[in-house]
Amino acid sequence: MPEQTFQRVDLAKEQLEVALEMFLKRSSFVSALTLAGAAEEILGKTLIQRGEKTTLQHEYPLIKPVEDLFRKKPYSWSEFIEKKNRVRNAAKHIKNASEATVTADIEDEALWMIVRACDNHARLGLEPTPLMQEFEEWFYKNVVGLEYEV
């Protein structure tokens, strides 16, 4: 098959769609996590290139004062990013034998990575897909505890 040229945002949208499908079908949370993580990163970097803020850039100033208070020291951007991406990175990388295991709620990590990716998708002004709408309905019912109304 000959090489083709792809828009990275289109590749991210495809990865996000597959992540949503896997998550909603409960077929592979780790795959949903890593695919949504790849999409979240590409969509986020596209926002930054446009001079706009990502989901995490909006979230950090809200969390930082509370973390500063509890930690009694400044909560840096790099610590925030490390914490947010810890499980995704553990599912993708290993440095040495001491990192042979990871303890995490993979389903929860996949859920919140999908939320981040979908939010970056929306911040780019892209139309939500039917799977994104299905996920939103699932989220309102299963996470928020409300019936979703269109």
mmCIF file of N, CA and C in Angstrom, residues 26-121:
data_model
loop_
_atom_site.group_PDB
_atom_site.id
_atom_site.type_symbol
_atom_site.label_atom_id
_atom_site.label_comp_id
_atom_site.label_asym_id
_atom_site.label_seq_id
_atom_site.Cartn_x
_atom_site.Cartn_y
_atom_site.Cartn_z
ATOM 1 N N ARG A 26 -16.779 -1.796 27.018
ATOM 2 C CA ARG A 26 -16.061 -2.388 28.150
ATOM 3 C C ARG A 26 -15.108 -3.477 27.667
ATOM 4 N N SER A 27 -14.515 -3.284 26.485
ATOM 5 C CA SER A 27 -13.684 -4.339 25.910
ATOM 6 C C SER A 27 -12.208 -4.239 26.286
ATOM 7 N N SER A 28 -11.671 -3.025 26.426
ATOM 8 C CA SER A 28 -10.265 -2.884 26.826
ATOM 9 C C SER A 28 -10.039 -1.479 27.363
ATOM 10 N N PHE A 29 -9.977 -1.372 28.672
ATOM 11 C CA PHE A 29 -9.776 -0.057 29.275
ATOM 12 C C PHE A 29 -8.356 0.464 29.060
ATOM 13 N N VAL A 30 -7.371 -0.427 29.067
ATOM 14 C CA VAL A 30 -5.998 0.034 28.859
ATOM 15 C C VAL A 30 -5.822 0.544 27.424
ATOM 16 N N SER A 31 -6.426 -0.114 26.458
ATOM 17 C CA SER A 31 -6.349 0.374 25.078
ATOM 18 C C SER A 31 -7.102 1.690 24.939
ATOM 19 N N ALA A 32 -8.250 1.786 25.585
ATOM 20 C CA ALA A 32 -9.003 3.044 25.567
ATOM 21 C C ALA A 32 -8.174 4.168 26.179
ATOM 22 N N LEU A 33 -7.478 3.863 27.264
ATOM 23 C CA LEU A 33 -6.632 4.854 27.929
ATOM 24 C C LEU A 33 -5.517 5.342 27.017
ATOM 25 N N THR A 34 -4.790 4.427 26.415
ATOM 26 C CA THR A 34 -3.642 4.845 25.608
ATOM 27 C C THR A 34 -4.076 5.530 24.309
ATOM 28 N N LEU A 35 -5.146 5.043 23.698
ATOM 29 C CA LEU A 35 -5.639 5.701 22.482
ATOM 30 C C LEU A 35 -6.194 7.091 22.783
ATOM 31 N N ALA A 36 -6.972 7.208 23.844
ATOM 32 C CA ALA A 36 -7.500 8.517 24.232
ATOM 33 C C ALA A 36 -6.356 9.442 24.634
ATOM 34 N N GLY A 37 -5.337 8.886 25.282
ATOM 35 C CA GLY A 37 -4.177 9.691 25.668
ATOM 36 C C GLY A 37 -3.432 10.242 24.466
ATOM 37 N N ALA A 38 -3.287 9.436 23.434
ATOM 38 C CA ALA A 38 -2.633 9.902 22.207
ATOM 39 C C ALA A 38 -3.468 11.006 21.553
ATOM 40 N N ALA A 39 -4.782 10.804 21.515
ATOM 41 C CA ALA A 39 -5.677 11.808 20.925
ATOM 42 C C ALA A 39 -5.654 13.095 21.749
ATOM 43 N N GLU A 40 -5.704 12.963 23.066
ATOM 44 C CA GLU A 40 -5.695 14.128 23.952
ATOM 45 C C GLU A 40 -4.445 14.964 23.724
ATOM 46 N N GLU A 41 -3.317 14.294 23.572
ATOM 47 C CA GLU A 41 -2.041 15.003 23.371
ATOM 48 C C GLU A 41 -2.013 15.743 22.029
ATOM 49 N N ILE A 42 -2.405 15.084 20.963
ATOM 50 C CA ILE A 42 -2.398 15.722 19.639
ATOM 51 C C ILE A 42 -3.390 16.891 19.591
ATOM 52 N N LEU A 43 -4.595 16.667 20.107
ATOM 53 C CA LEU A 43 -5.601 17.739 20.110
ATOM 54 C C LEU A 43 -5.145 18.896 20.993
ATOM 55 N N GLY A 44 -4.516 18.566 22.118
ATOM 56 C CA GLY A 44 -4.003 19.603 23.015
ATOM 57 C C GLY A 44 -2.887 20.415 22.366
ATOM 58 N N LYS A 45 -1.959 19.744 21.719
ATOM 59 C CA LYS A 45 -0.861 20.461 21.055
ATOM 60 C C LYS A 45 -1.380 21.315 19.900
ATOM 61 N N THR A 46 -2.441 20.857 19.258
ATOM 62 C CA THR A 46 -3.057 21.662 18.201
ATOM 63 C C THR A 46 -3.665 22.932 18.790
ATOM 64 N N LEU A 47 -4.310 22.803 19.945
ATOM 65 C CA LEU A 47 -4.850 23.992 20.632
ATOM 66 C C LEU A 47 -3.730 24.970 20.971
ATOM 67 N N ILE A 48 -2.633 24.457 21.518
ATOM 68 C CA ILE A 48 -1.501 25.311 21.892
ATOM 69 C C ILE A 48 -0.940 26.021 20.664
ATOM 70 N N GLN A 49 -0.826 25.308 19.536
ATOM 71 C CA GLN A 49 -0.333 25.917 18.301
ATOM 72 C C GLN A 49 -1.238 27.055 17.836
ATOM 73 N N ARG A 50 -2.512 26.969 18.169
ATOM 74 C CA ARG A 50 -3.473 28.020 17.819
ATOM 75 C C ARG A 50 -3.481 29.160 18.837
ATOM 76 N N GLY A 51 -2.700 29.002 19.905
ATOM 77 C CA GLY A 51 -2.681 30.013 20.948
ATOM 78 C C GLY A 51 -3.829 29.885 21.930
ATOM 79 N N GLU A 52 -4.432 28.700 21.992
ATOM 80 C CA GLU A 52 -5.557 28.459 22.891
ATOM 81 C C GLU A 52 -5.132 27.519 24.008
ATOM 82 N N LYS A 53 -5.927 27.477 25.079
ATOM 83 C CA LYS A 53 -5.613 26.642 26.231
ATOM 84 C C LYS A 53 -6.228 25.255 26.101
ATOM 85 N N THR A 54 -5.495 24.280 26.613
ATOM 86 C CA THR A 54 -5.976 22.906 26.665
ATOM 87 C C THR A 54 -6.835 22.709 27.909
ATOM 88 N N THR A 55 -7.461 21.568 27.980
ATOM 89 C CA THR A 55 -8.233 21.196 29.165
ATOM 90 C C THR A 55 -7.366 21.286 30.418
ATOM 91 N N LEU A 56 -6.167 20.729 30.349
ATOM 92 C CA LEU A 56 -5.289 20.744 31.524
ATOM 93 C C LEU A 56 -4.840 22.155 31.885
ATOM 94 N N GLN A 57 -4.631 22.997 30.897
ATOM 95 C CA GLN A 57 -4.250 24.381 31.184
ATOM 96 C C GLN A 57 -5.391 25.144 31.858
ATOM 97 N N HIS A 58 -6.609 24.763 31.586
ATOM 98 C CA HIS A 58 -7.762 25.363 32.269
ATOM 99 C C HIS A 58 -7.899 24.806 33.685
ATOM 100 N N GLU A 59 -7.579 23.529 33.857
ATOM 101 C CA GLU A 59 -7.754 22.857 35.140
ATOM 102 C C GLU A 59 -6.682 23.240 36.167
ATOM 103 N N TYR A 60 -5.445 23.371 35.729
ATOM 104 C CA TYR A 60 -4.323 23.596 36.652
ATOM 105 C C TYR A 60 -4.520 24.798 37.587
ATOM 106 N N PRO A 61 -4.899 25.981 37.103
ATOM 107 C CA PRO A 61 -5.054 27.112 38.033
ATOM 108 C C PRO A 61 -6.178 26.911 39.053
ATOM 109 N N LEU A 62 -7.102 26.032 38.768
ATOM 110 C CA LEU A 62 -8.173 25.737 39.722
ATOM 111 C C LEU A 62 -7.691 24.805 40.836
ATOM 112 N N ILE A 63 -6.814 23.878 40.489
ATOM 113 C CA ILE A 63 -6.326 22.879 41.432
ATOM 114 C C ILE A 63 -5.111 23.364 42.218
ATOM 115 N N LYS A 64 -4.270 24.162 41.590
ATOM 116 C CA LYS A 64 -3.005 24.584 42.198
ATOM 117 C C LYS A 64 -3.164 25.198 43.589
ATOM 118 N N PRO A 65 -4.064 26.159 43.837
ATOM 119 C CA PRO A 65 -4.150 26.748 45.183
ATOM 120 C C PRO A 65 -4.486 25.728 46.276
ATOM 121 N N VAL A 66 -5.331 24.768 45.960
ATOM 122 C CA VAL A 66 -5.694 23.743 46.939
ATOM 123 C C VAL A 66 -4.499 22.829 47.200
ATOM 124 N N GLU A 67 -3.829 22.403 46.139
ATOM 125 C CA GLU A 67 -2.644 21.551 46.286
ATOM 126 C C GLU A 67 -1.541 22.292 47.047
ATOM 127 N N ASP A 68 -1.345 23.571 46.738
ATOM 128 C CA ASP A 68 -0.339 24.371 47.449
ATOM 129 C C ASP A 68 -0.633 24.380 48.946
ATOM 130 N N LEU A 69 -1.886 24.537 49.287
ATOM 131 C CA LEU A 69 -2.303 24.594 50.686
ATOM 132 C C LEU A 69 -2.057 23.253 51.396
ATOM 133 N N PHE A 70 -2.489 22.168 50.784
ATOM 134 C CA PHE A 70 -2.331 20.858 51.406
ATOM 135 C C PHE A 70 -0.876 20.399 51.453
ATOM 136 N N ARG A 71 -0.119 20.728 50.428
ATOM 137 C CA ARG A 71 1.269 20.297 50.360
ATOM 138 C C ARG A 71 2.201 21.209 51.143
ATOM 139 N N LYS A 72 1.746 22.417 51.399
ATOM 140 C CA LYS A 72 2.554 23.450 52.066
ATOM 141 C C LYS A 72 3.788 23.799 51.247
ATOM 142 N N LYS A 73 3.676 23.618 49.948
ATOM 143 C CA LYS A 73 4.719 24.023 49.005
ATOM 144 C C LYS A 73 4.060 24.159 47.636
ATOM 145 N N PRO A 74 4.668 24.900 46.743
ATOM 146 C CA PRO A 74 4.061 25.106 45.412
ATOM 147 C C PRO A 74 3.908 23.798 44.628
ATOM 148 N N TYR A 75 2.767 23.692 43.977
ATOM 149 C CA TYR A 75 2.461 22.545 43.109
ATOM 150 C C TYR A 75 2.815 22.955 41.694
ATOM 151 N N SER A 76 3.883 22.414 41.161
ATOM 152 C CA SER A 76 4.370 22.844 39.847
ATOM 153 C C SER A 76 3.555 22.245 38.706
ATOM 154 N N TRP A 77 3.646 22.895 37.572
ATOM 155 C CA TRP A 77 3.004 22.408 36.360
ATOM 156 C C TRP A 77 3.510 21.000 36.026
ATOM 157 N N SER A 78 4.819 20.782 36.141
ATOM 158 C CA SER A 78 5.372 19.466 35.794
ATOM 159 C C SER A 78 4.863 18.378 36.743
ATOM 160 N N GLU A 79 4.692 18.680 38.036
ATOM 161 C CA GLU A 79 4.113 17.708 38.967
ATOM 162 C C GLU A 79 2.665 17.398 38.592
ATOM 163 N N PHE A 80 1.928 18.423 38.223
ATOM 164 C CA PHE A 80 0.535 18.273 37.812
ATOM 165 C C PHE A 80 0.436 17.354 36.600
ATOM 166 N N ILE A 81 1.251 17.627 35.583
ATOM 167 C CA ILE A 81 1.235 16.821 34.355
ATOM 168 C C ILE A 81 1.670 15.388 34.648
ATOM 169 N N GLU A 82 2.695 15.228 35.470
ATOM 170 C CA GLU A 82 3.162 13.882 35.835
ATOM 171 C C GLU A 82 2.035 13.081 36.492
ATOM 172 N N LYS A 83 1.319 13.722 37.401
ATOM 173 C CA LYS A 83 0.218 13.047 38.097
ATOM 174 C C LYS A 83 -0.910 12.702 37.123
ATOM 175 N N LYS A 84 -1.263 13.631 36.256
ATOM 176 C CA LYS A 84 -2.366 13.423 35.310
ATOM 177 C C LYS A 84 -2.059 12.315 34.302
ATOM 178 N N ASN A 85 -0.782 12.150 33.931
ATOM 179 C CA ASN A 85 -0.409 11.194 32.887
ATOM 180 C C ASN A 85 0.296 9.950 33.415
ATOM 181 N N ARG A 86 0.380 9.799 34.727
ATOM 182 C CA ARG A 86 1.147 8.701 35.339
ATOM 183 C C ARG A 86 0.730 7.329 34.802
ATOM 184 N N VAL A 87 -0.550 7.033 34.825
ATOM 185 C CA VAL A 87 -0.996 5.692 34.444
ATOM 186 C C VAL A 87 -0.908 5.504 32.932
ATOM 187 N N ARG A 88 -1.267 6.522 32.182
ATOM 188 C CA ARG A 88 -1.126 6.423 30.719
ATOM 189 C C ARG A 88 0.327 6.137 30.360
ATOM 190 N N ASN A 89 1.249 6.875 30.974
ATOM 191 C CA ASN A 89 2.669 6.672 30.675
ATOM 192 C C ASN A 89 3.145 5.295 31.128
ATOM 193 N N ALA A 90 2.641 4.834 32.268
ATOM 194 C CA ALA A 90 3.023 3.502 32.753
ATOM 195 C C ALA A 90 2.540 2.405 31.802
ATOM 196 N N ALA A 91 1.421 2.645 31.137
ATOM 197 C CA ALA A 91 0.894 1.664 30.183
ATOM 198 C C ALA A 91 1.670 1.669 28.871
ATOM 199 N N LYS A 92 2.460 2.723 28.643
ATOM 200 C CA LYS A 92 3.196 2.861 27.381
ATOM 201 C C LYS A 92 4.696 2.655 27.508
ATOM 202 N N HIS A 93 5.252 2.920 28.690
ATOM 203 C CA HIS A 93 6.708 2.934 28.837
ATOM 204 C C HIS A 93 7.148 2.111 30.052
ATOM 205 N N ILE A 94 8.357 1.587 29.980
ATOM 206 C CA ILE A 94 8.994 0.952 31.140
ATOM 207 C C ILE A 94 10.483 1.267 31.056
ATOM 208 N N LYS A 95 11.036 1.719 32.169
ATOM 209 C CA LYS A 95 12.453 2.090 32.194
ATOM 210 C C LYS A 95 13.342 0.976 32.726
ATOM 211 N N ASN A 96 12.851 0.279 33.769
ATOM 212 C CA ASN A 96 13.673 -0.766 34.371
ATOM 213 C C ASN A 96 12.783 -1.797 35.066
ATOM 214 N N ALA A 97 13.422 -2.847 35.611
ATOM 215 C CA ALA A 97 12.692 -3.957 36.224
ATOM 216 C C ALA A 97 11.845 -3.520 37.415
ATOM 217 N N SER A 98 12.219 -2.449 38.098
ATOM 218 C CA SER A 98 11.437 -2.003 39.256
ATOM 219 C C SER A 98 10.090 -1.420 38.836
ATOM 220 N N GLU A 99 9.914 -1.170 37.548
ATOM 221 C CA GLU A 99 8.648 -0.639 37.027
ATOM 222 C C GLU A 99 7.816 -1.719 36.342
ATOM 223 N N ALA A 100 7.997 -2.968 36.723
ATOM 224 C CA ALA A 100 7.309 -4.075 36.069
ATOM 225 C C ALA A 100 5.809 -4.090 36.335
ATOM 226 N N THR A 101 5.372 -3.401 37.398
ATOM 227 C CA THR A 101 3.947 -3.358 37.709
ATOM 228 C C THR A 101 3.502 -1.913 37.889
ATOM 229 N N VAL A 102 2.198 -1.721 37.785
ATOM 230 C CA VAL A 102 1.590 -0.425 38.067
ATOM 231 C C VAL A 102 0.284 -0.700 38.799
ATOM 232 N N THR A 103 0.019 0.097 39.818
ATOM 233 C CA THR A 103 -1.226 -0.032 40.559
ATOM 234 C C THR A 103 -2.110 1.145 40.192
ATOM 235 N N ALA A 104 -3.280 0.842 39.653
ATOM 236 C CA ALA A 104 -4.166 1.911 39.190
ATOM 237 C C ALA A 104 -5.557 1.367 38.928
ATOM 238 N N ASP A 105 -6.516 2.275 38.886
ATOM 239 C CA ASP A 105 -7.862 1.952 38.434
ATOM 240 C C ASP A 105 -7.896 2.312 36.949
ATOM 241 N N ILE A 106 -7.593 1.345 36.118
ATOM 242 C CA ILE A 106 -7.459 1.592 34.672
ATOM 243 C C ILE A 106 -8.763 2.100 34.073
ATOM 244 N N GLU A 107 -9.889 1.577 34.512
ATOM 245 C CA GLU A 107 -11.175 2.042 33.988
ATOM 246 C C GLU A 107 -11.361 3.531 34.288
ATOM 247 N N ASP A 108 -11.081 3.933 35.513
ATOM 248 C CA ASP A 108 -11.216 5.337 35.896
ATOM 249 C C ASP A 108 -10.236 6.216 35.122
ATOM 250 N N GLU A 109 -9.022 5.751 34.959
ATOM 251 C CA GLU A 109 -8.017 6.513 34.200
ATOM 252 C C GLU A 109 -8.458 6.676 32.744
ATOM 253 N N ALA A 110 -9.010 5.620 32.156
ATOM 254 C CA ALA A 110 -9.498 5.698 30.773
ATOM 255 C C ALA A 110 -10.654 6.691 30.680
ATOM 256 N N LEU A 111 -11.555 6.612 31.632
ATOM 257 C CA LEU A 111 -12.695 7.530 31.668
ATOM 258 C C LEU A 111 -12.235 8.983 31.614
ATOM 259 N N TRP A 112 -11.332 9.359 32.523
ATOM 260 C CA TRP A 112 -10.934 10.766 32.615
ATOM 261 C C TRP A 112 -10.029 11.193 31.464
ATOM 262 N N MET A 113 -9.292 10.247 30.872
ATOM 263 C CA MET A 113 -8.502 10.595 29.686
ATOM 264 C C MET A 113 -9.438 10.847 28.505
ATOM 265 N N ILE A 114 -10.485 10.066 28.396
ATOM 266 C CA ILE A 114 -11.480 10.293 27.338
ATOM 267 C C ILE A 114 -12.156 11.646 27.541
ATOM 268 N N VAL A 115 -12.478 11.974 28.767
ATOM 269 C CA VAL A 115 -13.081 13.287 29.055
ATOM 270 C C VAL A 115 -12.141 14.399 28.593
ATOM 271 N N ARG A 116 -10.867 14.284 28.924
ATOM 272 C CA ARG A 116 -9.884 15.300 28.504
ATOM 273 C C ARG A 116 -9.800 15.396 26.982
ATOM 274 N N ALA A 117 -9.736 14.244 26.312
ATOM 275 C CA ALA A 117 -9.633 14.238 24.849
ATOM 276 C C ALA A 117 -10.882 14.840 24.213
ATOM 277 N N CYS A 118 -12.047 14.468 24.718
ATOM 278 C CA CYS A 118 -13.300 15.019 24.175
ATOM 279 C C CYS A 118 -13.380 16.524 24.412
ATOM 280 N N ASP A 119 -12.909 16.971 25.567
ATOM 281 C CA ASP A 119 -12.934 18.402 25.853
ATOM 282 C C ASP A 119 -11.983 19.155 24.920
ATOM 283 N N ASN A 120 -10.784 18.633 24.699
ATOM 284 C CA ASN A 120 -9.873 19.271 23.740
ATOM 285 C C ASN A 120 -10.492 19.277 22.343
ATOM 286 N N HIS A 121 -11.156 18.205 21.984
ATOM 287 C CA HIS A 121 -11.853 18.107 20.697
ATOM 288 C C HIS A 121 -12.874 19.239 20.585
#
